[in-house]
Amino acid sequence: GHTKGAFTGADRDKEGLFAAANGGTLFLDEIGDMPPSLQAKLLGVLESRKVMPVGSTREMALDIKLVVATNRNLEEMVERGTFRRDLFYRISGISFRIPSLRERKEDIPVLLRHFLRRCHRLDADAVPPEVVHRFVEYDWPGNVRELANKVKRLEVMAELAAEGDLTELTRSLFGDMAEQKRSSLFEQVEQFERQM
């Protein structure tokens, strides 16, 4: 956060994330990607339990619960020297490992229906078994985010297609993935249009 006049363009006070979370919980996602300079600043805040907005001379006491997430192995990063050991021990109170989607294939049909319910064009309760099978058989290197993206792509494809059933659209969605990675988005759209 910052105070009014702290720098050019600071025309009002702005509450920072730590101040906004005071008395509650602050969630920091992808902490394994945090640069070392920010790791040191975060450690300072966690050690002192105080923050000082830019342009202020007063510290603000913090009472927060911190929840962090990462898809990286922080212990390995500590050993390599890319993540601060002292910060690691400060944030690693209670840890949960959530297995990747490929390790819990039984969740895929439930997640598929969840994301389909967000769609306006697709009926989550009328998903053909072959569609579910294709989703379950895929390896999901991008985990749940990739699954959500595939469902969104399926929805867009269903809107573009005048007619066509969900099974056929899913076949084109999970076609030759290696070929799709080599081609541009424009080429993929052209290929999809030819198939339709």
mmCIF file of C-alpha atoms in Angstrom:
data_model
loop_
_atom_site.group_PDB
_atom_site.id
_atom_site.type_symbol
_atom_site.label_atom_id
_atom_site.label_comp_id
_atom_site.label_asym_id
_atom_site.label_seq_id
_atom_site.Cartn_x
_atom_site.Cartn_y
_atom_site.Cartn_z
ATOM 1 C CA GLY A 1 0.000 0.000 0.000
ATOM 2 C CA HIS A 2 0.949 3.656 -0.104
ATOM 3 C CA THR A 3 -0.055 7.049 1.231
ATOM 4 C CA LYS A 4 -1.316 9.984 -0.775
ATOM 5 C CA GLY A 5 1.618 11.869 -2.289
ATOM 6 C CA ALA A 6 4.118 9.042 -1.711
ATOM 7 C CA PHE A 7 5.078 9.196 -5.402
ATOM 8 C CA THR A 8 3.907 10.785 -8.638
ATOM 9 C CA GLY A 9 0.374 9.614 -9.326
ATOM 10 C CA ALA A 10 -0.399 8.609 -5.731
ATOM 11 C CA ASP A 11 -3.458 10.880 -5.483
ATOM 12 C CA ARG A 12 -4.989 8.955 -2.559
ATOM 13 C CA ASP A 13 -4.127 6.457 0.154
ATOM 14 C CA LYS A 14 -4.185 2.848 -1.036
ATOM 15 C CA GLU A 15 -4.481 -0.082 1.332
ATOM 16 C CA GLY A 16 -2.031 -2.901 0.633
ATOM 17 C CA LEU A 17 -2.848 -6.606 0.623
ATOM 18 C CA PHE A 18 -1.393 -7.248 4.071
ATOM 19 C CA ALA A 19 -3.411 -4.380 5.545
ATOM 20 C CA ALA A 20 -6.562 -5.588 3.766
ATOM 21 C CA ALA A 21 -6.050 -9.090 5.184
ATOM 22 C CA ASN A 22 -5.392 -7.817 8.720
ATOM 23 C CA GLY A 23 -7.503 -9.833 11.135
ATOM 24 C CA GLY A 24 -8.043 -12.511 8.494
ATOM 25 C CA THR A 25 -6.205 -14.715 6.033
ATOM 26 C CA LEU A 26 -3.842 -13.758 3.215
ATOM 27 C CA PHE A 27 -3.315 -16.264 0.384
ATOM 28 C CA LEU A 28 -0.101 -16.011 -1.649
ATOM 29 C CA ASP A 29 -0.146 -18.231 -4.732
ATOM 30 C CA GLU A 30 2.964 -19.501 -6.540
ATOM 31 C CA ILE A 31 5.348 -18.443 -3.770
ATOM 32 C CA GLY A 32 8.031 -20.620 -5.368
ATOM 33 C CA ASP A 33 8.216 -18.074 -8.207
ATOM 34 C CA MET A 34 8.904 -15.161 -5.837
ATOM 35 C CA PRO A 35 12.207 -13.408 -6.602
ATOM 36 C CA PRO A 36 14.832 -13.392 -3.817
ATOM 37 C CA SER A 37 14.435 -9.653 -3.180
ATOM 38 C CA LEU A 38 10.719 -10.108 -2.421
ATOM 39 C CA GLN A 39 11.442 -13.207 -0.341
ATOM 40 C CA ALA A 40 13.594 -11.047 1.954
ATOM 41 C CA LYS A 41 10.845 -8.417 2.256
ATOM 42 C CA LEU A 42 8.188 -11.034 2.965
ATOM 43 C CA LEU A 43 10.387 -12.596 5.629
ATOM 44 C CA GLY A 44 10.813 -9.173 7.250
ATOM 45 C CA VAL A 45 7.048 -8.670 7.396
ATOM 46 C CA LEU A 46 6.451 -12.150 8.785
ATOM 47 C CA GLU A 47 9.196 -11.749 11.415
ATOM 48 C CA SER A 48 8.108 -8.291 12.631
ATOM 49 C CA ARG A 49 4.377 -8.774 11.989
ATOM 50 C CA LYS A 50 4.312 -5.154 10.837
ATOM 51 C CA VAL A 51 4.073 -3.293 7.539
ATOM 52 C CA MET A 52 4.739 0.296 6.605
ATOM 53 C CA PRO A 53 2.925 1.722 3.573
ATOM 54 C CA VAL A 54 5.132 3.529 1.052
ATOM 55 C CA GLY A 55 5.348 7.185 2.049
ATOM 56 C CA SER A 56 4.340 6.556 5.667
ATOM 57 C CA THR A 57 6.453 6.774 8.813
ATOM 58 C CA ARG A 58 4.108 4.622 10.884
ATOM 59 C CA GLU A 59 4.188 0.873 11.063
ATOM 60 C CA MET A 60 0.939 -1.046 11.177
ATOM 61 C CA ALA A 61 0.706 -4.158 13.360
ATOM 62 C CA LEU A 62 -0.520 -7.274 11.571
ATOM 63 C CA ASP A 63 -2.641 -10.161 12.758
ATOM 64 C CA ILE A 64 -2.944 -12.475 9.771
ATOM 65 C CA LYS A 65 -2.998 -16.142 8.929
ATOM 66 C CA LEU A 66 -0.798 -16.779 5.921
ATOM 67 C CA VAL A 67 -1.609 -19.503 3.405
ATOM 68 C CA VAL A 68 0.828 -20.086 0.555
ATOM 69 C CA ALA A 69 0.775 -22.382 -2.455
ATOM 70 C CA THR A 70 3.283 -23.496 -5.046
ATOM 71 C CA ASN A 71 3.695 -26.181 -7.642
ATOM 72 C CA ARG A 72 7.432 -26.347 -6.935
ATOM 73 C CA ASN A 73 9.413 -28.364 -4.429
ATOM 74 C CA LEU A 74 10.518 -25.666 -1.989
ATOM 75 C CA GLU A 75 12.829 -28.034 -0.094
ATOM 76 C CA GLU A 76 14.796 -28.681 -3.293
ATOM 77 C CA MET A 77 14.833 -24.952 -4.019
ATOM 78 C CA VAL A 78 16.256 -24.298 -0.541
ATOM 79 C CA GLU A 79 19.021 -26.852 -1.199
ATOM 80 C CA ARG A 80 19.821 -25.225 -4.559
ATOM 81 C CA GLY A 81 19.828 -21.780 -2.943
ATOM 82 C CA THR A 82 16.944 -20.399 -5.006
ATOM 83 C CA PHE A 83 14.551 -20.090 -2.050
ATOM 84 C CA ARG A 84 15.471 -18.641 1.341
ATOM 85 C CA ARG A 85 15.863 -21.282 4.029
ATOM 86 C CA ASP A 86 14.651 -18.933 6.788
ATOM 87 C CA LEU A 87 11.522 -18.026 4.805
ATOM 88 C CA PHE A 88 10.871 -21.700 4.073
ATOM 89 C CA TYR A 89 10.901 -22.529 7.787
ATOM 90 C CA ARG A 90 8.732 -19.501 8.552
ATOM 91 C CA ILE A 91 5.979 -20.530 6.121
ATOM 92 C CA SER A 92 6.099 -24.326 6.373
ATOM 93 C CA GLY A 93 4.010 -24.851 9.487
ATOM 94 C CA ILE A 94 1.395 -27.244 8.176
ATOM 95 C CA SER A 95 1.875 -28.573 4.657
ATOM 96 C CA PHE A 96 -0.507 -30.347 2.310
ATOM 97 C CA ARG A 97 0.521 -32.043 -0.905
ATOM 98 C CA ILE A 98 -2.263 -32.123 -3.421
ATOM 99 C CA PRO A 99 -1.534 -34.827 -6.000
ATOM 100 C CA SER A 100 -1.487 -33.829 -9.650
ATOM 101 C CA LEU A 101 -4.609 -34.526 -11.677
ATOM 102 C CA ARG A 102 -2.937 -37.480 -13.444
ATOM 103 C CA GLU A 103 -2.519 -39.093 -10.001
ATOM 104 C CA ARG A 104 -6.209 -38.778 -9.169
ATOM 105 C CA LYS A 105 -8.072 -39.654 -12.348
ATOM 106 C CA GLU A 106 -11.206 -40.442 -10.324
ATOM 107 C CA ASP A 107 -11.651 -36.656 -9.777
ATOM 108 C CA ILE A 108 -11.736 -35.864 -13.496
ATOM 109 C CA PRO A 109 -15.431 -36.703 -14.151
ATOM 110 C CA VAL A 110 -16.484 -34.608 -11.151
ATOM 111 C CA LEU A 111 -14.278 -31.678 -12.213
ATOM 112 C CA LEU A 112 -15.446 -32.018 -15.820
ATOM 113 C CA ARG A 113 -19.088 -31.718 -14.769
ATOM 114 C CA HIS A 114 -18.228 -28.814 -12.438
ATOM 115 C CA PHE A 115 -16.626 -26.814 -15.252
ATOM 116 C CA LEU A 116 -19.361 -27.790 -17.714
ATOM 117 C CA ARG A 117 -21.975 -26.364 -15.325
ATOM 118 C CA ARG A 118 -20.310 -22.966 -15.787
ATOM 119 C CA CYS A 119 -20.911 -23.202 -19.546
ATOM 120 C CA HIS A 120 -24.067 -21.816 -21.067
ATOM 121 C CA ARG A 121 -24.023 -23.928 -24.212
ATOM 122 C CA LEU A 122 -23.154 -27.376 -22.845
ATOM 123 C CA ASP A 123 -25.300 -29.612 -20.648
ATOM 124 C CA ALA A 124 -23.214 -30.923 -17.742
ATOM 125 C CA ASP A 125 -25.729 -33.661 -16.983
ATOM 126 C CA ALA A 126 -25.783 -35.052 -20.528
ATOM 127 C CA VAL A 127 -22.087 -35.749 -21.074
ATOM 128 C CA PRO A 128 -21.589 -38.839 -23.258
ATOM 129 C CA PRO A 129 -19.411 -41.565 -21.705
ATOM 130 C CA GLU A 130 -16.870 -41.305 -24.537
ATOM 131 C CA VAL A 131 -16.307 -37.631 -23.690
ATOM 132 C CA VAL A 132 -15.692 -38.477 -20.043
ATOM 133 C CA HIS A 133 -13.387 -41.319 -21.134
ATOM 134 C CA ARG A 134 -11.304 -38.985 -23.335
ATOM 135 C CA PHE A 135 -10.924 -36.526 -20.463
ATOM 136 C CA VAL A 136 -9.945 -39.309 -18.036
ATOM 137 C CA GLU A 137 -7.395 -40.836 -20.432
ATOM 138 C CA TYR A 138 -5.573 -37.542 -21.040
ATOM 139 C CA ASP A 139 -2.415 -36.979 -18.917
ATOM 140 C CA TRP A 140 -3.163 -33.346 -17.815
ATOM 141 C CA PRO A 141 0.312 -31.790 -17.584
ATOM 142 C CA GLY A 142 -1.416 -28.472 -16.789
ATOM 143 C CA ASN A 143 -3.552 -30.000 -14.029
ATOM 144 C CA VAL A 144 -6.956 -28.507 -13.146
ATOM 145 C CA ARG A 145 -6.224 -25.210 -14.912
ATOM 146 C CA GLU A 146 -5.711 -27.099 -18.161
ATOM 147 C CA LEU A 147 -8.930 -29.061 -17.614
ATOM 148 C CA ALA A 148 -10.866 -25.816 -17.093
ATOM 149 C CA ASN A 149 -9.267 -24.400 -20.238
ATOM 150 C CA LYS A 150 -10.162 -27.491 -22.288
ATOM 151 C CA VAL A 151 -13.794 -27.245 -21.173
ATOM 152 C CA LYS A 152 -13.812 -23.558 -22.135
ATOM 153 C CA ARG A 153 -12.341 -24.427 -25.540
ATOM 154 C CA LEU A 154 -14.976 -27.125 -25.944
ATOM 155 C CA GLU A 155 -17.662 -24.542 -25.198
ATOM 156 C CA VAL A 156 -16.234 -22.103 -27.774
ATOM 157 C CA MET A 157 -15.989 -24.887 -30.352
ATOM 158 C CA ALA A 158 -19.607 -25.847 -29.661
ATOM 159 C CA GLU A 159 -20.660 -22.234 -30.237
ATOM 160 C CA LEU A 160 -18.721 -22.060 -33.521
ATOM 161 C CA ALA A 161 -20.120 -25.321 -34.837
ATOM 162 C CA ALA A 162 -23.567 -25.029 -36.334
ATOM 163 C CA GLU A 163 -24.190 -28.661 -35.558
ATOM 164 C CA GLY A 164 -22.108 -31.361 -34.034
ATOM 165 C CA ASP A 165 -22.226 -33.475 -30.996
ATOM 166 C CA LEU A 166 -20.020 -33.156 -27.931
ATOM 167 C CA THR A 167 -18.240 -36.452 -28.644
ATOM 168 C CA GLU A 168 -17.031 -35.308 -32.066
ATOM 169 C CA LEU A 169 -15.947 -31.930 -30.733
ATOM 170 C CA THR A 170 -14.010 -33.659 -27.952
ATOM 171 C CA ARG A 171 -12.225 -35.859 -30.501
ATOM 172 C CA SER A 172 -10.947 -32.757 -32.264
ATOM 173 C CA LEU A 173 -10.047 -31.195 -28.906
ATOM 174 C CA PHE A 174 -7.876 -34.152 -27.916
ATOM 175 C CA GLY A 175 -6.620 -34.889 -31.429
ATOM 176 C CA ASP A 176 -2.897 -35.084 -32.108
ATOM 177 C CA MET A 177 -1.634 -32.928 -29.233
ATOM 178 C CA ALA A 178 1.947 -32.959 -30.509
ATOM 179 C CA GLU A 179 0.761 -31.567 -33.850
ATOM 180 C CA GLN A 180 -1.329 -28.884 -32.128
ATOM 181 C CA LYS A 181 1.675 -27.724 -30.099
ATOM 182 C CA ARG A 182 3.667 -27.241 -33.302
ATOM 183 C CA SER A 183 0.949 -25.243 -35.065
ATOM 184 C CA SER A 184 -0.192 -21.695 -34.397
ATOM 185 C CA LEU A 185 -3.616 -20.820 -33.031
ATOM 186 C CA PHE A 186 -4.641 -19.622 -36.504
ATOM 187 C CA GLU A 187 -3.622 -22.977 -38.011
ATOM 188 C CA GLN A 188 -5.475 -24.856 -35.262
ATOM 189 C CA VAL A 189 -8.662 -22.831 -35.980
ATOM 190 C CA GLU A 190 -8.311 -23.543 -39.710
ATOM 191 C CA GLN A 191 -7.836 -27.257 -38.974
ATOM 192 C CA PHE A 192 -10.894 -27.258 -36.706
ATOM 193 C CA GLU A 193 -12.990 -25.494 -39.343
ATOM 194 C CA ARG A 194 -11.932 -28.044 -41.964
ATOM 195 C CA GLN A 195 -12.904 -30.898 -39.635
ATOM 196 C CA MET A 196 -16.298 -29.341 -38.954
#
